[in-house]
Short mmCIF file of C-alpha atoms in Angstrom, two decimals:
data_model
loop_
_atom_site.label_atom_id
_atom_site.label_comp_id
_atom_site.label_asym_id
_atom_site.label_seq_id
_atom_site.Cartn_x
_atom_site.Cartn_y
_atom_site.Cartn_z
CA UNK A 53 -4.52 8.25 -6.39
CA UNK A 54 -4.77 11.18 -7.98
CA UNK A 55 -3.18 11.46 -11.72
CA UNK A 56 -1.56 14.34 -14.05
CA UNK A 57 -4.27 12.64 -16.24
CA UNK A 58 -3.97 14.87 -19.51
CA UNK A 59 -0.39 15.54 -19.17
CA UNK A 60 2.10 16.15 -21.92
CA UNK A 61 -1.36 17.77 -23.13
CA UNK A 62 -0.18 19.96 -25.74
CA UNK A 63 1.90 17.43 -28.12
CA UNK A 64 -0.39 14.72 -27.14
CA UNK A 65 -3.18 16.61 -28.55
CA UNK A 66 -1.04 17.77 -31.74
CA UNK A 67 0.07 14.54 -32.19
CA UNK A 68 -3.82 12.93 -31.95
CA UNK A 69 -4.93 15.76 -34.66
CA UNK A 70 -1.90 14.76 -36.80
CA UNK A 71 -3.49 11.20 -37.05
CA UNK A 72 -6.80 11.53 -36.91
CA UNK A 73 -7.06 8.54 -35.27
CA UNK A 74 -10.42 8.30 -33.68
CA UNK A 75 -10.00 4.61 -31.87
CA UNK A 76 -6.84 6.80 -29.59
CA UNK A 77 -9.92 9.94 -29.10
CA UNK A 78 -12.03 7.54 -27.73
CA UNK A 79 -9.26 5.93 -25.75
CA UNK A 80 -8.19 9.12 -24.68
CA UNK A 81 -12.06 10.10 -23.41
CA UNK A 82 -11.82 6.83 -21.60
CA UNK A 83 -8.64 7.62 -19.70
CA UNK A 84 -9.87 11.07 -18.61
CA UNK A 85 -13.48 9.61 -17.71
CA UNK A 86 -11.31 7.33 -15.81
CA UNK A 87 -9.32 9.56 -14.14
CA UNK A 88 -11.69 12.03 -12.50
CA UNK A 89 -13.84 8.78 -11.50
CA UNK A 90 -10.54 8.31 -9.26
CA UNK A 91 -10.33 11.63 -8.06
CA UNK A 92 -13.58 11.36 -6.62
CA UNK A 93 -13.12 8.25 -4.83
CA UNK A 94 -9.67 9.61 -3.61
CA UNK A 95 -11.97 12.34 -2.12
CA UNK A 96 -14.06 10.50 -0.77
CA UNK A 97 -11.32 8.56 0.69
CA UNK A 98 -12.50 4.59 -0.88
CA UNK A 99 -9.74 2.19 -1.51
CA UNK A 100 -10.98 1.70 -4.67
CA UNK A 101 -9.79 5.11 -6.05
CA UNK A 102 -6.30 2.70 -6.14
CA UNK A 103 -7.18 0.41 -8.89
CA UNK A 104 -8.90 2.69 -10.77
CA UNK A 105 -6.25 5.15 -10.99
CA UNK A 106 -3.95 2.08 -11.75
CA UNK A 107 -6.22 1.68 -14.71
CA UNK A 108 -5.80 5.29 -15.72
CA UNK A 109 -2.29 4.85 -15.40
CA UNK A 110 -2.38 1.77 -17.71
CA UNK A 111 -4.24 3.69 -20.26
CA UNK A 112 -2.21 6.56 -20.81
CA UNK A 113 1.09 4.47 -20.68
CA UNK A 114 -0.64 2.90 -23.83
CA UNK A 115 -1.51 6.43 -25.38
CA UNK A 116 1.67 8.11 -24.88
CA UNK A 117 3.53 4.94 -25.88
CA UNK A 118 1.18 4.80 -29.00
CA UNK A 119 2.62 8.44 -30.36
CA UNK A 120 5.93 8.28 -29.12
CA UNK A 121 5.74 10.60 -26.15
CA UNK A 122 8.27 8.73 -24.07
CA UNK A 123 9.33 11.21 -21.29
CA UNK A 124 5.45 11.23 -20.64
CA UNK A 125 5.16 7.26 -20.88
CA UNK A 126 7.77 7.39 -17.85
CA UNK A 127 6.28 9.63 -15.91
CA UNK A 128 3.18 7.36 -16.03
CA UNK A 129 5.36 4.55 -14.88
CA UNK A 130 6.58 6.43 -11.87
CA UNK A 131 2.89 7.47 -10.91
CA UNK A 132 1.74 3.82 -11.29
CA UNK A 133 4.74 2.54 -8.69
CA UNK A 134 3.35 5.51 -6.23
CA UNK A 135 -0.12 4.23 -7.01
CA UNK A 136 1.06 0.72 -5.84
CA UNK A 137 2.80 1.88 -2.75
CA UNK A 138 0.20 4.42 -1.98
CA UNK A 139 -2.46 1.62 -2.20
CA UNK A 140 0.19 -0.47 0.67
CA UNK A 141 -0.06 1.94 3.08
CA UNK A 142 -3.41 3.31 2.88
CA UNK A 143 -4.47 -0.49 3.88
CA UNK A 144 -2.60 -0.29 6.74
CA UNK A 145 -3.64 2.89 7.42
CA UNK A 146 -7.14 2.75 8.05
CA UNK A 147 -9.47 2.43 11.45
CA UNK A 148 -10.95 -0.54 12.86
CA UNK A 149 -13.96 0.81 10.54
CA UNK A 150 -11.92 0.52 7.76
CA UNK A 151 -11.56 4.06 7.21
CA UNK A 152 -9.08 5.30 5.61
CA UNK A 153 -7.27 7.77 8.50
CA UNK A 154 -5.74 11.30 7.11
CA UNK A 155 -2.76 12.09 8.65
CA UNK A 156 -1.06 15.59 9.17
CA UNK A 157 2.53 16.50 7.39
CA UNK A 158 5.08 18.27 10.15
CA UNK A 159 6.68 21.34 8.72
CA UNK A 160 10.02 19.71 8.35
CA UNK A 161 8.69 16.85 5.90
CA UNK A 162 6.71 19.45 4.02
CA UNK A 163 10.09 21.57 3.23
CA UNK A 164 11.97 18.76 2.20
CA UNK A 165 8.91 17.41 0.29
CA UNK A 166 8.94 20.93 -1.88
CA UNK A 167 12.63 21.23 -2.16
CA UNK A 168 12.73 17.57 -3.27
CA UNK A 169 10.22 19.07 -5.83
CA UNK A 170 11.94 21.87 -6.63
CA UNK A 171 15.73 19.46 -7.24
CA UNK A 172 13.27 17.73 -9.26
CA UNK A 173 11.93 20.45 -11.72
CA UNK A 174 15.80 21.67 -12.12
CA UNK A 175 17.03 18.32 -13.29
CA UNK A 176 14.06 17.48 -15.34
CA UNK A 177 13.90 20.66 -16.90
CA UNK A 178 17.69 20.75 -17.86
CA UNK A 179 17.64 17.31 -19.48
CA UNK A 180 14.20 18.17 -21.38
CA UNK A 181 15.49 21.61 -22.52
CA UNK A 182 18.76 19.56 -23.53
CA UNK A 183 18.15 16.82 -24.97
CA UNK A 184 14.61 17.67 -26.33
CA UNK A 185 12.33 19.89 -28.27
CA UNK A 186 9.75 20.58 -25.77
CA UNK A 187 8.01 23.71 -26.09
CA UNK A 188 7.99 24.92 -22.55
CA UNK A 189 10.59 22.57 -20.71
CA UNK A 190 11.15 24.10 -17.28
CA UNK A 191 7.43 24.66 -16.54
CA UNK A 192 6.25 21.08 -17.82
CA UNK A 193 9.24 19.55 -15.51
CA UNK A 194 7.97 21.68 -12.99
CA UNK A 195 4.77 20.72 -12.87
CA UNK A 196 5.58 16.73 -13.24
CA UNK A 197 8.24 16.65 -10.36
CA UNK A 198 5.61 18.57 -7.83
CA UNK A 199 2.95 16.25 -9.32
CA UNK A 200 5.40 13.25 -8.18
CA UNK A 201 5.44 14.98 -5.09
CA UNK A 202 1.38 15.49 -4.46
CA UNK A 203 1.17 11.83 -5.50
CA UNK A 204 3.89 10.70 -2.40
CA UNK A 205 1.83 12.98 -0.35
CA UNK A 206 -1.71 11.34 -1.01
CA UNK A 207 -0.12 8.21 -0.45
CA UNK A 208 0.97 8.90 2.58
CA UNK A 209 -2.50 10.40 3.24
CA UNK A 210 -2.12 14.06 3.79
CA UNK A 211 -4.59 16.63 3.29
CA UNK A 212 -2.21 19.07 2.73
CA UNK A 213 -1.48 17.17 -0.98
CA UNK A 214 -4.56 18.71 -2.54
CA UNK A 215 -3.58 22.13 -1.91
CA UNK A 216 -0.38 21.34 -3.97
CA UNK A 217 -2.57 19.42 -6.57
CA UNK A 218 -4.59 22.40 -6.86
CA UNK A 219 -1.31 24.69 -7.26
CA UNK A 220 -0.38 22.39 -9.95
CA UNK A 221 -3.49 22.38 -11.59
CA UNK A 222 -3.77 25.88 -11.82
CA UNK A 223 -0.76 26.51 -12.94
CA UNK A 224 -1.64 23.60 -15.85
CA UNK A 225 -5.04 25.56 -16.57
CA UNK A 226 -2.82 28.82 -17.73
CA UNK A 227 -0.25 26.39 -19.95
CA UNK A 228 -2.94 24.95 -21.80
CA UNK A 229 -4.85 28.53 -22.33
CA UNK A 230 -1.34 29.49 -23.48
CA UNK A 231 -1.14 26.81 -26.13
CA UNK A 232 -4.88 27.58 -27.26
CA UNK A 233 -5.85 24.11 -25.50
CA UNK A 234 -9.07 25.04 -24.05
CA UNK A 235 -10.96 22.17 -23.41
CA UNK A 236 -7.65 20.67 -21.76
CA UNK A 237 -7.85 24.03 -19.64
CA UNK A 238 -11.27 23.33 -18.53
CA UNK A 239 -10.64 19.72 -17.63
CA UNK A 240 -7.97 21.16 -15.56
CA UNK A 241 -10.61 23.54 -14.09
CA UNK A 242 -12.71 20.84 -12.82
CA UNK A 243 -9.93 18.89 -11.32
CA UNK A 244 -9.19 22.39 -9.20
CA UNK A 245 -12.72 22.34 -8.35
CA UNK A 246 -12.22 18.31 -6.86
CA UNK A 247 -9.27 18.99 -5.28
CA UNK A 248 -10.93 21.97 -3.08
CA UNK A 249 -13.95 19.32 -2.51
CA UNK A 250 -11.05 16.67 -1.65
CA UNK A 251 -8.74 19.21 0.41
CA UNK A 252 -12.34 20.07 2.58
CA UNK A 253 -13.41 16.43 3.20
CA UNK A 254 -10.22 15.38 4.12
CA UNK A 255 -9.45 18.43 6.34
CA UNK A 256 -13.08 17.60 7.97
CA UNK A 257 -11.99 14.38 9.06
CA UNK A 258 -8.97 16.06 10.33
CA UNK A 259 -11.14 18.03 13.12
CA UNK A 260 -13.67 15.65 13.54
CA UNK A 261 -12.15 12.50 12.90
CA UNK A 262 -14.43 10.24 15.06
CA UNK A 263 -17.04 11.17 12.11
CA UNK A 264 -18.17 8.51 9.94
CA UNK A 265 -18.46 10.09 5.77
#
């Protein structure tokens, strides 16, 4: 459920001052309000945190589509197909409670899930350092392809996913401080700080997981 919910940060936020459009601000507060709402309910482990995040989704499709940030508008695209199929099998993965049940990754699947991520960055990163002008190509396709990655793993309901978000995240918190993006940065703080409070919750359940949340 969980979303790269400010990314493409940096031009989207040079872009926004460009304009000056207030109505896309406001739209933009919405998505991020939006966003860590379904964070939290991913933590917490609700179907719910689906729709919402589909919502998310939605809106930034809109804002990146709004100032031309197409790559970014994709990427959104992809997330909201792994928000679809992630909501499909958490149905049918939950307890007679109706639970949602977290399930471990084997060590195999977790290599192939980080080399998949690392194929990923490489062929992202030559295309955007190619065929565009983006400021720091190989780290932004980095950070989207093992994104894609921590998404797939959510969906398939492994704990192990918000140690990568939080990877990601921090790794996002020291590209925005480089481009003078502070308040991006601290977003991206808090979302580390959910992602521990996910990554504990979940890994409860994993040890006690007769234990109702």
């Amino acid at each position: 459920c969980r979303l790269v919910s400010v990314h493409g940060g940096p031009e989207l936020s040079a872009v926004l001052r460009e304009r000056g459009d207030g109505l896309m601000s406001m739209l933009e507060i919405i998505a991020v309000a939006v966003s860590f709402l379904g964070i939290w309910l991913t933590a917490k482990r609700y179907m719910l945190c689906w729709p919402v995040n589909l919502l998310a989704c939605t809106l930034y499709f809109r804002i990146f589509l709004d100032v031309r940030l197409y790559a970014d508008m994709l990427l959104q695209a992809l997330f909201g197909l792994a928000i679809l199929y992630g909501w499909i099998i958490w149905a049918r993965g939950r307890a007679q409670a109706g639970t949602v049940i977290v399930a471990p990754l084997p060590v195999r699947r977790a290599v192939v899930g980080l080399a998949t991520g690392a194929a990923g960055a490489l062929a992202i990163g030559w295309i955007m350092h190619r065929f565009t002008d983006a400021s720091l190509p190989w780290m932004d396709a980095s950070l989207s392809s093992f994104s894609l990655v921590a998404q797939y793993w959510t969906a398939r309901r492994h704990a192990v996913s918000w140690l990568l978000w939080i990877a990601v995240d921090i790794v996002y918190v020291g590209m925005f401080a480089f481009k003078h993006l502070w308040l991006t940065a601290g977003l991206y703080g808090a979302m580390i700080i959910l992602a521990v409070l996910g990554y504990r919750r979940w890994r409860a359940t994993i040890m006690t997981p007769d234990r109702s949340d």
